[in-house]
XYZ file of C-alpha atoms in Angstrom:
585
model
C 119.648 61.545 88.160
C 117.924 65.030 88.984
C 114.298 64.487 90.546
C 111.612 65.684 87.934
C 110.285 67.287 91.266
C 113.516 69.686 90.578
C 112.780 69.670 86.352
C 109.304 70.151 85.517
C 110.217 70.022 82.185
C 110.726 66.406 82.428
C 107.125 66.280 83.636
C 105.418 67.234 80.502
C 108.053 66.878 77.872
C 108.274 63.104 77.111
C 104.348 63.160 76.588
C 104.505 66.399 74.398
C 102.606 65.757 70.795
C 102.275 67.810 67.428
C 98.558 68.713 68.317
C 99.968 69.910 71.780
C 103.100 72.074 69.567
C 99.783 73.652 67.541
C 98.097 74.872 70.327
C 101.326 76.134 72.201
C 102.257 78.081 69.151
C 99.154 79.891 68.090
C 98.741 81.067 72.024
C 102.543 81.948 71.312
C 101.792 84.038 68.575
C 99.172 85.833 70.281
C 101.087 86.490 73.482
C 104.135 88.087 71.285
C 101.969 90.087 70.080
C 100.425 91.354 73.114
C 103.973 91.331 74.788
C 106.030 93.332 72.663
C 104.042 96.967 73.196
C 104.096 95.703 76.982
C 107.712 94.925 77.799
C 108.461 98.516 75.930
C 105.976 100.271 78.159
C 107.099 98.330 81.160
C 110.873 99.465 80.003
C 109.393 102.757 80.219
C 107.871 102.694 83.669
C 111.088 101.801 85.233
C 113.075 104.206 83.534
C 115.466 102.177 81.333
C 115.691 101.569 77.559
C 112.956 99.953 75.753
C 114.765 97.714 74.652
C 115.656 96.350 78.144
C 111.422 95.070 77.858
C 112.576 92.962 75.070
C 115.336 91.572 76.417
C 113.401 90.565 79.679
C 110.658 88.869 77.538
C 113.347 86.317 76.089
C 115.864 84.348 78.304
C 113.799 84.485 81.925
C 110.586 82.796 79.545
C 112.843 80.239 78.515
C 114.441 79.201 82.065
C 110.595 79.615 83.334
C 110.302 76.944 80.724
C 112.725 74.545 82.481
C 111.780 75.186 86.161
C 108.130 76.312 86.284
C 105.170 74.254 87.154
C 102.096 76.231 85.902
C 101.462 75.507 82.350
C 99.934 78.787 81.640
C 101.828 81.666 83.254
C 103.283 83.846 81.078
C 106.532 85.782 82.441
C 107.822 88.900 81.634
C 108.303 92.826 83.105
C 104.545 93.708 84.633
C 103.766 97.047 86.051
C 104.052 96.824 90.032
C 107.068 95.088 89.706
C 108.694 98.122 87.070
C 107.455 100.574 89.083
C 108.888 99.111 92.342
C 112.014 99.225 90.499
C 112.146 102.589 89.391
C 111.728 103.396 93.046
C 114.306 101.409 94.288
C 117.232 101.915 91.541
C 116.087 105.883 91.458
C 117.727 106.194 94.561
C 121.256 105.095 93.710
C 122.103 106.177 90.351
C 120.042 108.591 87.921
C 117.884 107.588 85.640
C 119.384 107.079 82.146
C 122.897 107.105 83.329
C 125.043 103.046 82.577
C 124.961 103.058 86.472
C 120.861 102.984 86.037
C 120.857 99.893 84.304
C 123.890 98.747 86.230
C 121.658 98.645 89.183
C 118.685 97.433 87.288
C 121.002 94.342 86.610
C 122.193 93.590 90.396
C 117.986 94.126 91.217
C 117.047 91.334 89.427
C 120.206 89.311 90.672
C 119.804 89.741 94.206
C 115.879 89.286 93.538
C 116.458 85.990 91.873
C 118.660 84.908 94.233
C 116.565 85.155 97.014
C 113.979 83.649 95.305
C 115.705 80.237 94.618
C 117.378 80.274 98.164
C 113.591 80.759 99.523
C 112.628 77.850 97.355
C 115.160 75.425 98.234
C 114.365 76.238 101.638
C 110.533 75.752 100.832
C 109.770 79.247 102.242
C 106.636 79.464 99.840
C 104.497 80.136 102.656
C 106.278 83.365 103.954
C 104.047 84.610 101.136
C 101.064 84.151 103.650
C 102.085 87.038 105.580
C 100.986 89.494 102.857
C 97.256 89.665 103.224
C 94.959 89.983 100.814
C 93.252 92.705 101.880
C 97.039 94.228 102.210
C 98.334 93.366 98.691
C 94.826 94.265 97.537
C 95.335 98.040 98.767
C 99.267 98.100 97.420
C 98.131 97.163 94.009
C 95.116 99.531 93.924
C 97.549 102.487 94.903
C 100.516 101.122 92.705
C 97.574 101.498 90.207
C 97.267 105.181 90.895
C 100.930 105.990 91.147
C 102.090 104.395 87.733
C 98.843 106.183 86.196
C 98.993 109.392 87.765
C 103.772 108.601 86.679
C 101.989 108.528 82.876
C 100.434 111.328 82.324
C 103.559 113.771 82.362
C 104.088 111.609 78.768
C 100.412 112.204 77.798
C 100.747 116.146 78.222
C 104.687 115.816 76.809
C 105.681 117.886 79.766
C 109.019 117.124 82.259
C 107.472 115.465 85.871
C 108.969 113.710 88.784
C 107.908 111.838 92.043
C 107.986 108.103 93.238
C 104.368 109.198 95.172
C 101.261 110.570 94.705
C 101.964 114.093 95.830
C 104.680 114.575 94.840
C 103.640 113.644 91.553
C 100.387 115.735 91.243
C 102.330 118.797 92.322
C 105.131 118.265 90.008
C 102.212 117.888 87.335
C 100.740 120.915 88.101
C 103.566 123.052 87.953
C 103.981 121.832 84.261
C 100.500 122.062 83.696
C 100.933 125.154 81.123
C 103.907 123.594 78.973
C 101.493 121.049 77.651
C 102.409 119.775 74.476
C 98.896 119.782 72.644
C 100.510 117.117 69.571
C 101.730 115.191 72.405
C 98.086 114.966 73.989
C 95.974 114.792 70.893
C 97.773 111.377 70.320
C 97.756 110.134 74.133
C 94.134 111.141 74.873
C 92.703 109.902 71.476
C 95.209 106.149 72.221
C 93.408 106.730 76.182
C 90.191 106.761 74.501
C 90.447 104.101 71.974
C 92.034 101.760 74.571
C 89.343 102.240 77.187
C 86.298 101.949 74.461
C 88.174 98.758 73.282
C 88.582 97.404 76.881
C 84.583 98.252 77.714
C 82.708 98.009 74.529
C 84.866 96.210 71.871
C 84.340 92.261 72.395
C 79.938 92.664 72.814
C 79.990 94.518 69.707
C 81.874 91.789 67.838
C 79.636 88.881 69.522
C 76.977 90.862 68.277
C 77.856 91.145 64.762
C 78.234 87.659 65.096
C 82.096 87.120 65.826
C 82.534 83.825 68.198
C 83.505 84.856 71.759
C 86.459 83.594 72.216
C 88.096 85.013 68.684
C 86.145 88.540 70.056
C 88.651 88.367 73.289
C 91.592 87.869 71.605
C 90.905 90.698 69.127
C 90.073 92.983 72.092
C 93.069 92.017 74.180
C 95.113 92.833 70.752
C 93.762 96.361 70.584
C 97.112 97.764 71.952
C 98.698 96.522 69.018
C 96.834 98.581 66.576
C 97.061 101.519 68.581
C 100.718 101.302 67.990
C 100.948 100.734 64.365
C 98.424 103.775 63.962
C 100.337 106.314 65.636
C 103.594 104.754 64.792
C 102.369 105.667 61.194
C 100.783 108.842 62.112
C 104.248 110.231 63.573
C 106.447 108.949 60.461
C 104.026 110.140 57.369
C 103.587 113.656 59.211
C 106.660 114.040 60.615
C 105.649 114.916 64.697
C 108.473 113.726 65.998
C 109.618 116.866 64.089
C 107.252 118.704 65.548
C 107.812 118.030 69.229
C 106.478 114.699 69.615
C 108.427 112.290 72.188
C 109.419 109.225 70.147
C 111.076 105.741 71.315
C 113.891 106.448 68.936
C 116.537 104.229 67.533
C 116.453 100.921 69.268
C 118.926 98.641 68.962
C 119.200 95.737 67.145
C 119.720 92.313 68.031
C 119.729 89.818 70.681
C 120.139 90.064 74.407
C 123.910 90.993 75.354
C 125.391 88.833 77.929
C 125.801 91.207 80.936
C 127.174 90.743 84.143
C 125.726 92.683 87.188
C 127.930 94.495 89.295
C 129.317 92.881 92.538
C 130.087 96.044 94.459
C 128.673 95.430 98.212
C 127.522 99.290 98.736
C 125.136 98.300 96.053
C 123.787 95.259 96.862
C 123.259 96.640 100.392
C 121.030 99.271 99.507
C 119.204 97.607 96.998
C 118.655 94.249 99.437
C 115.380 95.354 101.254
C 113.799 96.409 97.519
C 114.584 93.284 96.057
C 113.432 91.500 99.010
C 110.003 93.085 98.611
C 110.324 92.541 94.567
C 110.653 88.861 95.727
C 107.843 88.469 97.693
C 105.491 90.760 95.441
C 106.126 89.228 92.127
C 105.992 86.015 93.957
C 102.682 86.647 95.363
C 101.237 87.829 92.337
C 102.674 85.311 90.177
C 101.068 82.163 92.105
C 97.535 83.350 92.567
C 97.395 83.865 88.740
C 99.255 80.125 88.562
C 96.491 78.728 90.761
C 93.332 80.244 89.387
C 94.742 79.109 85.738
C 95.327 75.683 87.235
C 92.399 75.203 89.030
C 90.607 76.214 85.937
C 91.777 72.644 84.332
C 91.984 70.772 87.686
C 95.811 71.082 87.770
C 98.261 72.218 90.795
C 101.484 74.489 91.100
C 103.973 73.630 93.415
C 104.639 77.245 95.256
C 108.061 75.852 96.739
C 109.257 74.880 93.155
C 107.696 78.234 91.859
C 110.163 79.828 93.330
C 112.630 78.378 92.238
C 111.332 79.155 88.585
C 110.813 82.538 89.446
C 114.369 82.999 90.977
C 115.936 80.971 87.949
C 114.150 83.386 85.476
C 115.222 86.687 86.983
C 119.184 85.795 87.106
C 118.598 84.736 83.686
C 117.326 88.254 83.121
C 120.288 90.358 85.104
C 122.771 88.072 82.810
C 121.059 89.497 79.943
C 120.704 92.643 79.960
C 116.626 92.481 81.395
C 115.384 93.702 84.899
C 112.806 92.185 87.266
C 109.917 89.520 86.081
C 107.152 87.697 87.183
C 104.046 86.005 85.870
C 101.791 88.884 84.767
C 97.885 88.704 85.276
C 96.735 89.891 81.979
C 99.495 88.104 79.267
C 98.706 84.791 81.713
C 94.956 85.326 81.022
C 95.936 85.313 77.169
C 97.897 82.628 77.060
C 95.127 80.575 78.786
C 92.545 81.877 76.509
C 94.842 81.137 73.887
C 94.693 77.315 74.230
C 98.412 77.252 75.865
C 98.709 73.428 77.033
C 102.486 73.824 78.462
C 105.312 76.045 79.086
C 106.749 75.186 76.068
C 104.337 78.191 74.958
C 106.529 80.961 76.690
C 109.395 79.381 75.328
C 108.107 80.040 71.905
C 106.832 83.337 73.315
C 110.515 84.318 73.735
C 111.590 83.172 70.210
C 108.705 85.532 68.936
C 110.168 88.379 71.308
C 113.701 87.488 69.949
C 112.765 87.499 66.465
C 110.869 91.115 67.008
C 114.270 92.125 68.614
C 116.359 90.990 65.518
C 113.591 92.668 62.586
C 110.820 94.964 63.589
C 113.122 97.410 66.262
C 113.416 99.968 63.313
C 109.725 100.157 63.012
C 109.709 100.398 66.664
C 111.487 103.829 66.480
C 108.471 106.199 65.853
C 106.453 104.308 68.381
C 105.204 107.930 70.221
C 105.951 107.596 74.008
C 102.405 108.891 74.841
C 100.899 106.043 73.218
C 103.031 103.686 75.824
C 101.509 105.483 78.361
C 98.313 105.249 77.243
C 98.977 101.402 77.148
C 100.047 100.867 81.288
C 96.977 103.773 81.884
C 94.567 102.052 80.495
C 96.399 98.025 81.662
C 97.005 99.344 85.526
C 93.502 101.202 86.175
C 92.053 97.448 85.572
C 94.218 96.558 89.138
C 92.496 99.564 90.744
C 90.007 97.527 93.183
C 88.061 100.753 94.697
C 85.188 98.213 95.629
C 87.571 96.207 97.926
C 87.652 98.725 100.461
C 83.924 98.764 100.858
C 83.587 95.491 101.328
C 86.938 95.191 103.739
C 85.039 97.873 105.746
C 82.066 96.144 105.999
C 83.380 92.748 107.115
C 86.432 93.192 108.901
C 87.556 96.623 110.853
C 90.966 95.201 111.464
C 91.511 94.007 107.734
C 90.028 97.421 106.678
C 92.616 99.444 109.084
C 95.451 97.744 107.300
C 94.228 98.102 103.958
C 94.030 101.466 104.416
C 97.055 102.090 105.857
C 98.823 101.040 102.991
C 96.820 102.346 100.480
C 97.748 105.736 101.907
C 101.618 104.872 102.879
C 102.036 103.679 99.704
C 100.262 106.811 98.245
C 102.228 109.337 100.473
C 105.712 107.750 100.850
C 106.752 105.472 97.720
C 105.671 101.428 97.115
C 108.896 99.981 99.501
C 107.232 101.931 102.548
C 103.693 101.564 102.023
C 104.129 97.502 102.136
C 105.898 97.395 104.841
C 103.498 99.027 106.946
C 100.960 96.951 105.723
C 102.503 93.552 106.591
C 103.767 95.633 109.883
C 99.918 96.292 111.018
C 98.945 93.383 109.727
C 100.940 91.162 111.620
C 100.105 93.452 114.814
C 96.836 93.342 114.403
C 97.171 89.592 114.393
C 99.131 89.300 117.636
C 96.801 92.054 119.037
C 93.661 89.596 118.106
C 95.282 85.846 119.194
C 96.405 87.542 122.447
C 92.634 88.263 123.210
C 91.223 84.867 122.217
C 87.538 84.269 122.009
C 86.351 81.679 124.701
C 83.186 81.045 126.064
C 81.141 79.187 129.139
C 79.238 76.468 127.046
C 76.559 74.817 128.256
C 74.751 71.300 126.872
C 71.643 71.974 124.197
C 69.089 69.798 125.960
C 68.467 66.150 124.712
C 71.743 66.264 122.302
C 75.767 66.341 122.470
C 76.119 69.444 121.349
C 77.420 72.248 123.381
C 76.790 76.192 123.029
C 77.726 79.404 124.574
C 75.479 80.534 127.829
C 75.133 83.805 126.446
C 73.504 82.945 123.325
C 71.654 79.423 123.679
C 69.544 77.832 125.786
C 71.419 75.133 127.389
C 71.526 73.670 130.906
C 74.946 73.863 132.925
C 75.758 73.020 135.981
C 76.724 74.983 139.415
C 79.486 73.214 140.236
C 81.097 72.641 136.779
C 82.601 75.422 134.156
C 83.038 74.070 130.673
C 85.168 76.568 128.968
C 85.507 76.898 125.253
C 88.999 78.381 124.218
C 89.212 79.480 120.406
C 92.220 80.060 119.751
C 95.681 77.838 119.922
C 97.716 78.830 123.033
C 100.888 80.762 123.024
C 102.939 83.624 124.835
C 101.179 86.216 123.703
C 97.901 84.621 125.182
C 98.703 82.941 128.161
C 98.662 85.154 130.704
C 95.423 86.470 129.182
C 93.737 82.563 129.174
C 95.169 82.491 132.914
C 93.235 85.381 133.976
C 90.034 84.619 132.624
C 89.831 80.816 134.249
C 90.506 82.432 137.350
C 88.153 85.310 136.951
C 85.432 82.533 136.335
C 86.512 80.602 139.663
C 86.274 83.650 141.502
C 82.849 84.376 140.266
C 81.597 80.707 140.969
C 81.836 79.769 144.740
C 80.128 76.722 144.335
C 82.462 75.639 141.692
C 84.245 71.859 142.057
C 85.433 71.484 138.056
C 86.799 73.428 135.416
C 86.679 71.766 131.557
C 89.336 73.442 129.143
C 87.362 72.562 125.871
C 90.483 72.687 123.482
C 89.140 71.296 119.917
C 89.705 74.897 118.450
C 93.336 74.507 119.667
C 95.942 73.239 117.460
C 99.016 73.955 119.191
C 100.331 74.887 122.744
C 104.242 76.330 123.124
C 105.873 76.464 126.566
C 104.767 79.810 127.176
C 101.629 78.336 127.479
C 102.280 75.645 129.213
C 103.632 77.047 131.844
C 99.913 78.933 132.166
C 98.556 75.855 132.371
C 100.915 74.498 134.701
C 99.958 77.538 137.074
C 96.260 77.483 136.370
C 96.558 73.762 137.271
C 97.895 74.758 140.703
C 96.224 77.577 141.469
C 92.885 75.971 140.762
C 94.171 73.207 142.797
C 95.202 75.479 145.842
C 91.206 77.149 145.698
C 89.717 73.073 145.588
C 88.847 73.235 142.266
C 89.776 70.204 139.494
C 90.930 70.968 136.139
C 90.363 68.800 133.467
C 90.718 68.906 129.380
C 88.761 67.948 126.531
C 89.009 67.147 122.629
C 92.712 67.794 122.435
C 94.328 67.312 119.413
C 96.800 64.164 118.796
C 99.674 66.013 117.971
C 99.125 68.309 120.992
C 98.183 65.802 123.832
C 101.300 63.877 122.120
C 103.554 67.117 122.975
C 101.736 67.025 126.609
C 102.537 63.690 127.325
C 106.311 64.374 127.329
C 105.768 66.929 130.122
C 105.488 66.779 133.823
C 101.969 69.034 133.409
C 100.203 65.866 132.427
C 100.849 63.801 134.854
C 100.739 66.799 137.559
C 96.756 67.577 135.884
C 94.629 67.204 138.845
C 92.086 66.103 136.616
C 91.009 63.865 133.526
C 91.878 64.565 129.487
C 88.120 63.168 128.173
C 88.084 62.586 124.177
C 84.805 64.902 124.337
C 83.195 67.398 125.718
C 79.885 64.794 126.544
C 81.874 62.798 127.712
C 82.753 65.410 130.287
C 79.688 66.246 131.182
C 78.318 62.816 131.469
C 81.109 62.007 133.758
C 81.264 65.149 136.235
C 77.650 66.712 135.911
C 75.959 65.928 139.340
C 72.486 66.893 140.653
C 72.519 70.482 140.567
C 71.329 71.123 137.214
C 70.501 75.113 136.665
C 67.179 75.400 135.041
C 68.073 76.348 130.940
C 69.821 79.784 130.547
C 68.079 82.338 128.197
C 69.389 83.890 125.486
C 70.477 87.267 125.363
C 68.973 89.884 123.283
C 71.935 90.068 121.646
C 71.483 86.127 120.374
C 73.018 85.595 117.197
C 74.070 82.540 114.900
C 77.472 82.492 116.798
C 78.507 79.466 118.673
């Protein structure tokens, strides 16, 4: 019998009632509607059919269904992931050619599969690595790329570029080819979007709409920008006249395809989908947990995966391309009252339905007023303020998040992450190889203990207490050698040395062997080294080594205890704080 650990569905399904089926189908109904312009933008943005938008708002919603454990998320095709696919499939077949989609199709294979296999490993927290301050940057400049990708469909003029410059220049040159029809329509859909998006749900609360009614209505806006222009460009003929039109979209339900298994392929698609992965992933489960948290429920990331991964080979095996959980459909469905995932499974029969009757209606959609649609959706990731406030708290963070805001800008999405989680990781080892430690001294008439430099607290001539901040490995131990020495050599008088390690939660046998020679060498100058406040599951590893029982010294459970047990007479008067002082410890 499978685990329902393996089958959330058999979590919520036996307890799933009629007024639980009303609430999943009205936020059904309201997603579908939202969805449908979407997954035909999001078709758009990464070059293939529009109907490849419906087909990857069907199947992947229904195997999310099975093997997802938020009850909220909505998946489908969202805009970072499209546009990381155009990138990546762009380079090994042109756009609008069978290979196109061909590769499209082994993109979300390879993506899925790597997915589930990081799953069933329960690699959910390799996610970790991609900072926020990192993924906060990609998104904002993803942002600006897909917008900046739009607006050769708002001036109906021919432009090309997977980067910013590239983009802008090819815009330019274009510039006087501007199809005024084509921009009347785009700017006027820009316009109406943007006013709907700012100003739309307080004027309904004010003309007394409830709020929650007023939300949905101004999430649906894109809807009615469609049907408007759809009917503008049939009754007066643009399409005629110049205007760029969806066309004739087929009919029907998702074809069974089945991705291509030439190697070349997957090898030069394997670091996109890789990044796909981890992206989508990443977005996907901070929506998941805010929804969840929001009614005091929990996503297993491990088993996400596996959902996610499960939903995109359900997508290459039917004709889709890459999903995720999206941040604004998710929102929706929330809003909407959605109690399971039984409401993206009725999503997808919506979707399917829309694929089977309204595609002919779908034909004089204009393409401007798509692009109007992912303007308008991606300028809301565009997070301009999080670079202020990255500057103002964290250098390092800020250095990363800048330089993949402008790698991502200059050179494409695939390159611009991997130099952020590149500098971000260096700038990690960089900072733990330069741990913080500090003298500390006892705050008179308690058991607390503070750094000289800041507080007034008494020490002791003949005994160091030192701090260490950090958890000890090889990039640090030579560094956590050289300062205990460097203190010995500054203190003649100096009979003890106190490694206070409550900050450290691990030690590998890089730094062991430091401590092995720090032990020795401290020995060799008459000096006793001793430890404090170490961790269980570290002294546990220590007392399976020859280093504790070659420690000249004691392991005390505290730091008083220390001091009560190897302070003598020499007490320094109290040391004064710096000018400097500050809350630090």
């Amino acid at each position: 019998m499978i685990p329902k650990r393996y089958l959330p569905i058999l979590q919520w399904l036996p307890d799933y009632r009629r007024q639980t089926l009303a609430s999943d189908l009205l936020a059904a109904l309201i997603v579908t509607i939202m969805l449908i312009p979407q997954s035909l933008a999001y078709a758009m943005l990464a070059g293939l059919p529009p109907e490849v938008g419906l087909y990857a708002s069907i199947a992947p919603l229904v195997i999310y269904a099975i093997f997802g454990t938020s009850r909220t998320l909505a998946v489908g095709p969202v805009a970072v992931v499209s546009l990381m696919t155009a990138a990546a499939v762009s380079q090994v077949a042109p756009q609008g050619s069978p290979e196109y989609l061909g590769a499209a199709l082994v993109l979300a294979l390879m993506s899925g599969l790597m997915l589930v296999l990081m799953g069933v490993a329960r690699l959910g927290f390799l996610a970790n690595f991609l900072s926020h301050p990192v993924i906060s940057a990609f998104i904002t400049a993803s942002g600006l790329i897909i917008a900046a990708s739009q607006l050769r469909h708002l001036l109906g003029v021919e432009a090309s570029g997977h980067s910013l410059v590239p983009l802008l220049g090819s815009l330019a040159v274009a510039l006087p080819a501007t199809h005024w029809p084509t921009l009347l329509i785009g700017a006027s859909t820009l316009a109406f979007l943007y006013a709907a998006r700012r100003w739309l749900k307080p004027a309904l609360v004010g003309l007394g709409v409830v709020e929650r009614p007023a939300d949905l209505l101004t999430k649906a806006a894109p809807i009615a920008a469609v049907a408007v222009t759809t009917l503008l460009t049939w009754g007066l003929g643009l399409d005629e006249r110049g205007v760029a039109v969806v066309g004739a979209v087929p009919a029907g339900l998702p074809p069974l395809t089945l991705p291509g298994l030439e190697f070349g392929l997957w090898r030069e698609l394997a670091m996109a989908a890789l990044l796909i992965s981890i992206v989508g992933f990443v977005e996907s489960v901070s929506v998941g947990q805010t929804l969840a948290a929001k009614r005091r429920q929990r996503i297993d990331p491990d088993q996400e995966l596996v959902g996610l991964g499960a939903s995109n080979i359900a997508a290459s095996f039917s004709g889709g391309m890459p999903v995720t959980g999206g941040f604004a459909r998710s929102v929706v469905n929330f809003d909407a009252g959605a109690e399971t995932p039984a409401a993206g499974a009725f999503t997808a029969i919506g979707i399917g339905l829309a694929a089977l009757l309204l595609t002919p209606l779908i034909a004089y959609l204009p393409i401007a007023t798509l692009a109007a649609t992912i303007i308008v959706a991606v300028l809301s990731l565009v997070d301009v303020g999080a670079i202020r406030r990255t500057w103002n708290y964290s250098r390092s963070d800020f250095l990363a998040m800048l330089t993949t805001l402008a790698v991502t800008l200059l050179h494409g999405v695939e390159s611009g992450i991997l130099a952020g989680v590149g500098l971000s990781l260096a700038l990690h080892l960089y900072r733990t190889s330069r741990p913080h430690s500090a003298v500390v001294g006892r705050v008179p008439g308690s058991e607390h203990f503070r750094n000289v430099q800041r507080h007034r607290v008494e020490t002791d001539a003949r005994l160091v207490i030192l701090r260490v901040d950090e958890s000890l490995y090889f990039a640090n131990a030579r560094f956590l050698e050289d300062t205990v020495m460097a203190l010995a050599a500054r203190q003649p008088g100096l009979e003890h040395l106190v490694l206070a390690c409550q900050a450290v939660n691990g030690i590998d046998a890089s730094a062991l062997e430091s401590l092995e020679a720090i032990n020795t060498r401290l020995e060799d100058a008459g000096v006793t080294l001793h430890l404090a406040e170490v961790k269980g599951p570290v002294m546990d590893r220590l007392d399976q080594t020859d280093f504790s029982r070659a420690l000249t010294g004691q392991v005390f459970l505290s730091t008083y205890d220390a001091w009560r047990a190897l302070h003598g007479d020499g007490v320094d008067s109290a040391v004064a704080c710096p000018a400097k002082a500050s809350n630090d410890l």
